[in-house]
Amino acid sequence: MSRLRGRSRKVTGPRQAILDLLRRHPHPLSNKEIFAALPPGECDLATVYRSMHLLRAMGLVKRFDFGDGVARFELLADGDDGHHHHLICTQCAIILEVDECFPRELEEKLAAKNGFQTVTHKLEFFGVCRQCQPTANKK
Amino acid sequence: MSRLRGRSRKVTGPRQAILDLLRRHPHPLSNKEIFAALPPGECDLATVYRSMHLLRAMGLVKRFDFGDGVARFELLADGDDGHHHHLICTQCAIILEVDECFPRELEEKLAAKNGFQTVTHKLEFFGVCRQCQPTANKK
DNA sequence: ATCGCTGCAAAAATTTTGCAGGTAA
DNA sequence: TTACCTGCAAAATTTTTGCAGCGAT
C-alpha cells in the first residue's frame, strides 16, 4: 500500500482487492484467475490488466511464465527481487516454490564464454506430484 | 519428410516450406515469424498454426517460451529430444544455443525431496550481448 | 477413390484503448 | 482542485474453427 502511495499512485478499491488476493494466494495467478477470484463487480477485467502492468512496472509483482503462454503474477515482498523457481505438476497443475537455483558460477562461466553481461535466468521444473502418480502410471 | 509419411501424414507444399524454413533457420521461430518469412501465398497463417500443432504433437518440433508470451518453435533432429537452452540478448533479441544444463543430481534431489517423479525443467538465460553492451551502458 | 490438408472467412479468445464520470490525495 | 483511476464499450490482436474444394497416396 505504502509502496503505491510513495509514488503518487492511488490506493483504490480494485488495487487493494488485487493486492489482498495476491497476499492471500502465495502462488502465481493469471489475469483471468485474479478476475475470477475477485467478488463480482469489485473490479473490471480491463482494470486487472492495467493493474498488473502497473504493479509489474513498479516492481511490486513479478511475472512468471510456465510455458503455456499464460502470464502469471506473484506478489513480491518489499526489497525482494523475487528470484526463485517453481515445481509444477503436469497433471494437476499444483505449484510448489523451490529453493534450488542454477549455480552462480556456472552462470558466470556461461556469461564470460559468450561475452554477455548481467546474465540471469528463468527456470521452472515440471513433473508428477505424489498425488498424481497413481493416475499417471495407470495410463 | 519421411517422418511425416511414416504416420499417414501428407507431405504437402506448406509443410515442406515450413520444415525447410526451420531447417535453414536454427533458432526458435514464432508462428508469425514463420508466416512472414514464407513467400507470400505459399501458406496461410491458419495453416502455420495447424502445422505447428501437428509437428509438435509428432515430436518433430519443440516449443520454447522466452517469457514474452510468444511461442517459438525449433526443428528437432531425428531422435533428438531437443533438450537444450538458450541465451537471449535482452536488447537485440539475438539467440544463442548453450550447452549448460541444470545439474542432474540437483534435479534428482529436488524431485525426491518433493515426492515428484519424472522431473524436467525449462531454463533460459537472459543478458546483454557484446554488441549491445556499449548501447546498454550509455543509458 | 479416399481421407487428409488448405485457403478463406468467420468465430472465439485475449489484450489494449478511448472516453466520460468518479475519487484519492 | 487536479491528476489519476475506473467501468464500459469498442478496437486491436492472436488463435481456433467450419467448410467446400483440392491433392497426396
GROMACS .gro file of C-alpha atoms (C1' of nucleotides) in nm:
model
  328
    1MET     CA    1   0.000   0.000   0.000
    2SER     CA    2   0.261   0.246   0.112
    3ARG     CA    3   0.469   0.135  -0.179
    4LEU     CA    4   0.194   0.267  -0.402
    5ARG     CA    5   0.136   0.587  -0.215
    6GLY     CA    6   0.504   0.669  -0.222
    7ARG     CA    7   0.497   0.724  -0.594
    8SER     CA    8   0.191   0.934  -0.650
    9ARG     CA    9  -0.009   0.625  -0.717
   10LYS     CA   10  -0.352   0.596  -0.567
   11VAL     CA   11  -0.471   0.329  -0.333
   12THR     CA   12  -0.806   0.240  -0.480
   13GLY     CA   13  -1.061  -0.031  -0.419
   14PRO     CA   14  -0.965  -0.254  -0.711
   15ARG     CA   15  -0.596  -0.229  -0.632
   16GLN     CA   16  -0.648  -0.319  -0.270
   17ALA     CA   17  -0.863  -0.612  -0.371
   18ILE     CA   18  -0.598  -0.738  -0.612
   19LEU     CA   19  -0.312  -0.696  -0.367
   20ASP     CA   20  -0.516  -0.863  -0.095
   21LEU     CA   21  -0.584  -1.155  -0.319
   22LEU     CA   22  -0.219  -1.191  -0.414
   23ARG     CA   23  -0.124  -1.173  -0.049
   24ARG     CA   24  -0.364  -1.448   0.045
   25HIS     CA   25  -0.266  -1.655  -0.254
   26PRO     CA   26   0.109  -1.721  -0.250
   27HIS     CA   27   0.122  -1.878  -0.597
   28PRO     CA   28   0.141  -1.724  -0.940
   29LEU     CA   29  -0.201  -1.618  -1.069
   30SER     CA   30  -0.310  -1.525  -1.418
   31ASN     CA   31  -0.514  -1.217  -1.501
   32LYS     CA   32  -0.822  -1.426  -1.558
   33GLU     CA   33  -0.776  -1.615  -1.233
   34ILE     CA   34  -0.741  -1.289  -1.048
   35PHE     CA   35  -1.051  -1.151  -1.213
   36ALA     CA   36  -1.248  -1.468  -1.141
   37ALA     CA   37  -1.140  -1.480  -0.777
   38LEU     CA   38  -1.247  -1.123  -0.707
   39PRO     CA   39  -1.601  -1.064  -0.581
   40PRO     CA   40  -1.821  -0.988  -0.882
   41GLY     CA   41  -1.835  -0.620  -0.960
   42GLU     CA   42  -1.531  -0.544  -0.749
   43CYS     CA   43  -1.301  -0.490  -1.043
   44ASP     CA   44  -1.322  -0.488  -1.419
   45LEU     CA   45  -1.109  -0.728  -1.624
   46ALA     CA   46  -0.952  -0.433  -1.804
   47THR     CA   47  -0.856  -0.293  -1.466
   48VAL     CA   48  -0.689  -0.619  -1.373
   49TYR     CA   49  -0.478  -0.595  -1.686
   50ARG     CA   50  -0.395  -0.233  -1.617
   51SER     CA   51  -0.315  -0.301  -1.255
   52MET     CA   52  -0.084  -0.588  -1.332
   53HIS     CA   53   0.101  -0.373  -1.583
   54LEU     CA   54   0.142  -0.104  -1.324
   55LEU     CA   55   0.237  -0.333  -1.038
   56ARG     CA   56   0.492  -0.502  -1.252
   57ALA     CA   57   0.643  -0.176  -1.371
   58MET     CA   58   0.668  -0.072  -1.006
   59GLY     CA   59   0.829  -0.397  -0.906
   60LEU     CA   60   0.557  -0.498  -0.661
   61VAL     CA   61   0.478  -0.804  -0.857
   62LYS     CA   62   0.676  -1.048  -1.065
   63ARG     CA   63   0.567  -1.216  -1.382
   64PHE     CA   64   0.620  -1.588  -1.437
   65ASP     CA   65   0.569  -1.795  -1.749
   66PHE     CA   66   0.521  -2.168  -1.726
   67GLY     CA   67   0.537  -2.229  -2.095
   68ASP     CA   68   0.166  -2.244  -2.164
   69GLY     CA   69   0.152  -1.889  -2.291
   70VAL     CA   70  -0.027  -1.757  -1.986
   71ALA     CA   71   0.133  -1.484  -1.778
   72ARG     CA   72   0.108  -1.535  -1.403
   73PHE     CA   73   0.188  -1.289  -1.128
   74GLU     CA   74   0.319  -1.323  -0.777
   75LEU     CA   75   0.341  -1.060  -0.509
   76LEU     CA   76   0.692  -0.963  -0.404
   77ALA     CA   77   0.793  -0.882  -0.052
   78ASP     CA   78   0.939  -0.535  -0.009
   79GLY     CA   79   1.301  -0.549  -0.117
   80ASP     CA   80   1.270  -0.899  -0.254
   81ASP     CA   81   1.376  -0.936  -0.613
   82GLY     CA   82   1.155  -1.241  -0.641
   83HIS     CA   83   1.418  -1.463  -0.789
   84HIS     CA   84   1.304  -1.817  -0.724
   85HIS     CA   85   1.162  -2.105  -0.916
   86HIS     CA   86   0.867  -2.341  -0.917
   87LEU     CA   87   0.795  -2.710  -0.941
   88ILE     CA   88   0.474  -2.770  -1.129
   89CYS     CA   89   0.276  -3.090  -1.155
   90THR     CA   90   0.196  -3.154  -1.518
   91GLN     CA   91  -0.116  -3.347  -1.416
   92CYS     CA   92  -0.294  -3.135  -1.161
   93ALA     CA   93  -0.101  -2.810  -1.206
   94ILE     CA   94  -0.023  -2.771  -0.837
   95ILE     CA   95   0.264  -2.530  -0.791
   96LEU     CA   96   0.542  -2.559  -0.534
   97GLU     CA   97   0.803  -2.298  -0.469
   98VAL     CA   98   1.157  -2.438  -0.465
   99ASP     CA   99   1.489  -2.321  -0.324
  100GLU     CA  100   1.711  -2.472  -0.588
  101CYS     CA  101   1.865  -2.231  -0.829
  102PHE     CA  102   2.102  -2.250  -1.122
  103PRO     CA  103   2.459  -2.247  -0.982
  104ARG     CA  104   2.604  -1.899  -0.984
  105GLU     CA  105   2.948  -1.999  -1.102
  106LEU     CA  106   2.814  -2.195  -1.393
  107GLU     CA  107   2.614  -1.893  -1.496
  108GLU     CA  108   2.918  -1.670  -1.473
  109LYS     CA  109   3.120  -1.912  -1.680
  110LEU     CA  110   2.848  -1.911  -1.941
  111ALA     CA  111   2.832  -1.532  -1.945
  112ALA     CA  112   3.208  -1.500  -1.987
  113LYS     CA  113   3.227  -1.764  -2.254
  114ASN     CA  114   2.969  -1.586  -2.466
  115GLY     CA  115   3.073  -1.231  -2.390
  116PHE     CA  116   2.744  -1.148  -2.222
  117GLN     CA  117   2.691  -0.921  -1.924
  118THR     CA  118   2.435  -0.919  -1.643
  119VAL     CA  119   2.310  -1.265  -1.716
  120THR     CA  120   2.010  -1.407  -1.531
  121HIS     CA  121   1.783  -1.695  -1.599
  122LYS     CA  122   1.431  -1.824  -1.590
  123LEU     CA  123   1.396  -2.176  -1.461
  124GLU     CA  124   1.092  -2.388  -1.389
  125PHE     CA  125   1.060  -2.755  -1.306
  126PHE     CA  126   0.789  -2.991  -1.422
  127GLY     CA  127   0.699  -3.336  -1.301
  128VAL     CA  128   0.427  -3.551  -1.150
  129CYS     CA  129   0.339  -3.495  -0.787
  130ARG     CA  130   0.282  -3.774  -0.536
  131GLN     CA  131  -0.097  -3.750  -0.553
  132CYS     CA  132  -0.099  -3.778  -0.929
  133GLN     CA  133   0.146  -4.063  -0.960
  134PRO     CA  134  -0.108  -4.346  -0.938
  135THR     CA  135  -0.315  -4.174  -1.204
  136ALA     CA  136  -0.016  -4.110  -1.425
  137ASN     CA  137   0.102  -4.468  -1.409
  138LYS     CA  138  -0.237  -4.611  -1.488
  139LYS     CA  139  -0.247  -4.477  -1.840
  140MET     CA  140   0.966  -3.567  -4.459
  141SER     CA  141   0.983  -3.940  -4.412
  142ARG     CA  142   0.891  -3.883  -4.052
  143LEU     CA  143   0.564  -3.740  -4.177
  144ARG     CA  144   0.498  -4.005  -4.437
  145GLY     CA  145   0.555  -4.280  -4.186
  146ARG     CA  146   0.242  -4.188  -3.996
  147SER     CA  147  -0.013  -4.143  -4.270
  148ARG     CA  148   0.057  -3.773  -4.275
  149LYS     CA  149   0.084  -3.598  -4.607
  150VAL     CA  150   0.385  -3.415  -4.737
  151THR     CA  151   0.233  -3.101  -4.875
  152GLY     CA  152   0.366  -2.773  -5.010
  153PRO     CA  153   0.304  -2.569  -4.697
  154ARG     CA  154   0.457  -2.831  -4.472
  155GLN     CA  155   0.766  -2.861  -4.685
  156ALA     CA  156   0.800  -2.485  -4.690
  157ILE     CA  157   0.773  -2.467  -4.311
  158LEU     CA  158   1.015  -2.751  -4.248
  159ASP     CA  159   1.258  -2.603  -4.500
  160LEU     CA  160   1.243  -2.272  -4.325
  161LEU     CA  161   1.301  -2.428  -3.984
  162ARG     CA  162   1.589  -2.625  -4.125
  163ARG     CA  163   1.754  -2.314  -4.264
  164HIS     CA  164   1.682  -2.115  -3.952
  165PRO     CA  165   1.833  -2.289  -3.649
  166HIS     CA  166   1.668  -2.063  -3.392
  167PRO     CA  167   1.324  -2.070  -3.237
  168LEU     CA  168   1.066  -1.900  -3.458
  169SER     CA  169   0.717  -1.785  -3.374
  170ASN     CA  170   0.412  -1.861  -3.585
  171LYS     CA  171   0.402  -1.508  -3.713
  172GLU     CA  172   0.770  -1.507  -3.798
  173ILE     CA  173   0.728  -1.830  -3.987
  174PHE     CA  174   0.432  -1.691  -4.175
  175ALA     CA  175   0.615  -1.369  -4.257
  176ALA     CA  176   0.926  -1.549  -4.376
  177LEU     CA  177   0.737  -1.771  -4.615
  178PRO     CA  178   0.692  -1.649  -4.973
  179PRO     CA  179   0.357  -1.470  -4.995
  180GLY     CA  180   0.077  -1.704  -5.086
  181GLU     CA  181   0.279  -2.009  -5.002
  182CYS     CA  182   0.095  -2.083  -4.683
  183ASP     CA  183  -0.194  -1.942  -4.486
  184LEU     CA  184  -0.144  -1.824  -4.130
  185ALA     CA  185  -0.406  -2.068  -4.010
  186THR     CA  186  -0.210  -2.344  -4.176
  187VAL     CA  187   0.104  -2.236  -3.993
  188TYR     CA  188  -0.082  -2.270  -3.665
  189ARG     CA  189  -0.222  -2.606  -3.763
  190SER     CA  190   0.113  -2.730  -3.886
  191MET     CA  191   0.294  -2.632  -3.570
  192HIS     CA  192   0.033  -2.808  -3.361
  193LEU     CA  193   0.079  -3.119  -3.567
  194LEU     CA  194   0.455  -3.109  -3.580
  195ARG     CA  195   0.472  -3.061  -3.209
  196ALA     CA  196   0.234  -3.346  -3.138
  197MET     CA  197   0.451  -3.563  -3.360
  198GLY     CA  198   0.769  -3.456  -3.186
  199LEU     CA  199   0.931  -3.309  -3.496
  200VAL     CA  200   0.942  -2.969  -3.340
  201LYS     CA  201   0.990  -2.835  -2.992
  202ARG     CA  202   0.820  -2.536  -2.837
  203PHE     CA  203   1.013  -2.276  -2.642
  204ASP     CA  204   0.886  -1.986  -2.436
  205PHE     CA  205   1.108  -1.692  -2.359
  206GLY     CA  206   0.874  -1.529  -2.117
  207ASP     CA  207   0.720  -1.278  -2.353
  208GLY     CA  208   0.411  -1.486  -2.411
  209VAL     CA  209   0.509  -1.583  -2.763
  210ALA     CA  210   0.552  -1.949  -2.852
  211ARG     CA  211   0.855  -2.027  -3.066
  212PHE     CA  212   0.942  -2.349  -3.242
  213GLU     CA  213   1.262  -2.522  -3.331
  214LEU     CA  214   1.316  -2.822  -3.555
  215LEU     CA  215   1.438  -3.136  -3.381
  216ALA     CA  216   1.684  -3.374  -3.532
  217ASP     CA  217   1.558  -3.728  -3.565
  218GLY     CA  218   1.592  -3.894  -3.226
  219ASP     CA  219   1.690  -3.573  -3.054
  220ASP     CA  220   1.474  -3.486  -2.758
  221GLY     CA  221   1.563  -3.123  -2.807
  222HIS     CA  222   1.661  -3.065  -2.451
  223HIS     CA  223   1.887  -2.763  -2.453
  224HIS     CA  224   1.869  -2.400  -2.352
  225HIS     CA  225   1.921  -2.052  -2.494
  226LEU     CA  226   2.098  -1.733  -2.408
  227ILE     CA  227   1.899  -1.436  -2.526
  228CYS     CA  228   2.011  -1.075  -2.552
  229THR     CA  229   1.752  -0.856  -2.388
  230GLN     CA  230   1.850  -0.566  -2.615
  231CYS     CA  231   1.867  -0.707  -2.965
  232ALA     CA  232   1.696  -1.042  -2.905
  233ILE     CA  233   1.974  -1.243  -3.065
  234ILE     CA  234   1.951  -1.606  -2.956
  235LEU     CA  235   2.245  -1.835  -2.879
  236GLU     CA  236   2.216  -2.202  -2.807
  237VAL     CA  237   2.404  -2.309  -2.495
  238ASP     CA  238   2.537  -2.638  -2.362
  239GLU     CA  239   2.492  -2.567  -1.995
  240CYS     CA  240   2.212  -2.751  -1.825
  241PHE     CA  241   2.072  -2.776  -1.477
  242PRO     CA  242   2.278  -3.035  -1.286
  243ARG     CA  243   2.113  -3.375  -1.296
  244GLU     CA  244   2.184  -3.467  -0.936
  245LEU     CA  245   2.040  -3.142  -0.807
  246GLU     CA  246   1.727  -3.210  -1.003
  247GLU     CA  247   1.700  -3.560  -0.865
  248LYS     CA  248   1.745  -3.431  -0.514
  249LEU     CA  249   1.470  -3.182  -0.574
  250ALA     CA  250   1.239  -3.447  -0.714
  251ALA     CA  251   1.298  -3.677  -0.420
  252LYS     CA  252   1.255  -3.403  -0.164
  253ASN     CA  253   0.916  -3.310  -0.302
  254GLY     CA  254   0.796  -3.656  -0.389
  255PHE     CA  255   0.780  -3.584  -0.760
  256GLN     CA  256   0.857  -3.819  -1.043
  257THR     CA  257   0.994  -3.769  -1.394
  258VAL     CA  258   1.103  -3.415  -1.329
  259THR     CA  259   1.239  -3.199  -1.609
  260HIS     CA  260   1.293  -2.829  -1.644
  261LYS     CA  261   1.272  -2.531  -1.870
  262LEU     CA  262   1.568  -2.298  -1.847
  263GLU     CA  263   1.657  -1.989  -2.045
  264PHE     CA  264   1.927  -1.730  -1.989
  265PHE     CA  265   1.899  -1.358  -2.049
  266GLY     CA  266   2.168  -1.094  -2.067
  267VAL     CA  267   2.329  -0.828  -2.281
  268CYS     CA  268   2.544  -0.944  -2.570
  269ARG     CA  269   2.880  -0.794  -2.657
  270GLN     CA  270   2.746  -0.582  -2.943
  271CYS     CA  271   2.478  -0.430  -2.725
  272GLN     CA  272   2.692  -0.355  -2.424
  273PRO     CA  273   2.802  -0.006  -2.534
  274THR     CA  274   2.439   0.082  -2.601
  275ALA     CA  275   2.324  -0.063  -2.275
  276ASN     CA  276   2.579   0.127  -2.073
  277LYS     CA  277   2.504   0.459  -2.238
  278LYS     CA  278   2.154   0.484  -2.098
  279DA     C1'  279  -1.120  -4.304  -5.469
  280DT     C1'  280  -1.000  -4.179  -5.006
  281DC     C1'  281  -0.906  -3.911  -4.647
  282DG     C1'  282  -0.628  -3.554  -4.511
  283DC     C1'  283  -0.497  -3.074  -4.596
  284DT     C1'  284  -0.560  -2.596  -4.744
  285DG     C1'  285  -0.733  -2.129  -4.810
  286DC     C1'  286  -1.072  -1.828  -4.692
  287DA     C1'  287  -1.374  -1.633  -4.383
  288DA     C1'  288  -1.600  -1.627  -3.959
  289DA     C1'  289  -1.575  -1.706  -3.471
  290DA     C1'  290  -1.359  -1.717  -3.034
  291DA     C1'  291  -1.039  -1.575  -2.710
  292DT     C1'  292  -0.719  -1.247  -2.534
  293DT     C1'  293  -0.539  -0.790  -2.457
  294DT     C1'  294  -0.542  -0.292  -2.531
  295DT     C1'  295  -0.751   0.160  -2.572
  296DG     C1'  296  -1.080   0.582  -2.566
  297DC     C1'  297  -1.368   0.829  -2.304
  298DA     C1'  298  -1.655   1.049  -1.965
  299DG     C1'  299  -1.750   1.040  -1.494
  300DG     C1'  300  -1.573   0.949  -1.020
  301DT     C1'  301  -1.226   0.976  -0.646
  302DA     C1'  302  -0.792   0.972  -0.364
  303DA     C1'  303  -0.471   1.299  -0.212
  304DT     C1'  304  -0.878   2.116  -0.721
  305DT     C1'  305  -0.627   1.805  -1.000
  306DA     C1'  306  -0.436   1.417  -1.151
  307DC     C1'  307  -0.510   0.964  -1.154
  308DC     C1'  308  -0.843   0.561  -1.194
  309DT     C1'  309  -1.235   0.304  -1.322
  310DG     C1'  310  -1.612   0.085  -1.577
  311DC     C1'  311  -1.797   0.022  -2.006
  312DA     C1'  312  -1.769  -0.047  -2.475
  313DA     C1'  313  -1.514  -0.065  -2.884
  314DA     C1'  314  -1.095  -0.190  -3.115
  315DA     C1'  315  -0.694  -0.448  -3.196
  316DT     C1'  316  -0.460  -0.893  -3.154
  317DT     C1'  317  -0.400  -1.357  -3.152
  318DT     C1'  318  -0.565  -1.825  -3.212
  319DT     C1'  319  -0.916  -2.157  -3.341
  320DT     C1'  320  -1.275  -2.347  -3.630
  321DG     C1'  321  -1.619  -2.459  -4.025
  322DC     C1'  322  -1.649  -2.568  -4.476
  323DA     C1'  323  -1.609  -2.674  -4.957
  324DG     C1'  324  -1.267  -2.785  -5.287
  325DC     C1'  325  -0.803  -2.973  -5.387
  326DG     C1'  326  -0.440  -3.305  -5.378
  327DA     C1'  327  -0.117  -3.672  -5.189
  328DT     C1'  328  -0.112  -4.151  -5.154
   0.00000   0.00000   0.00000
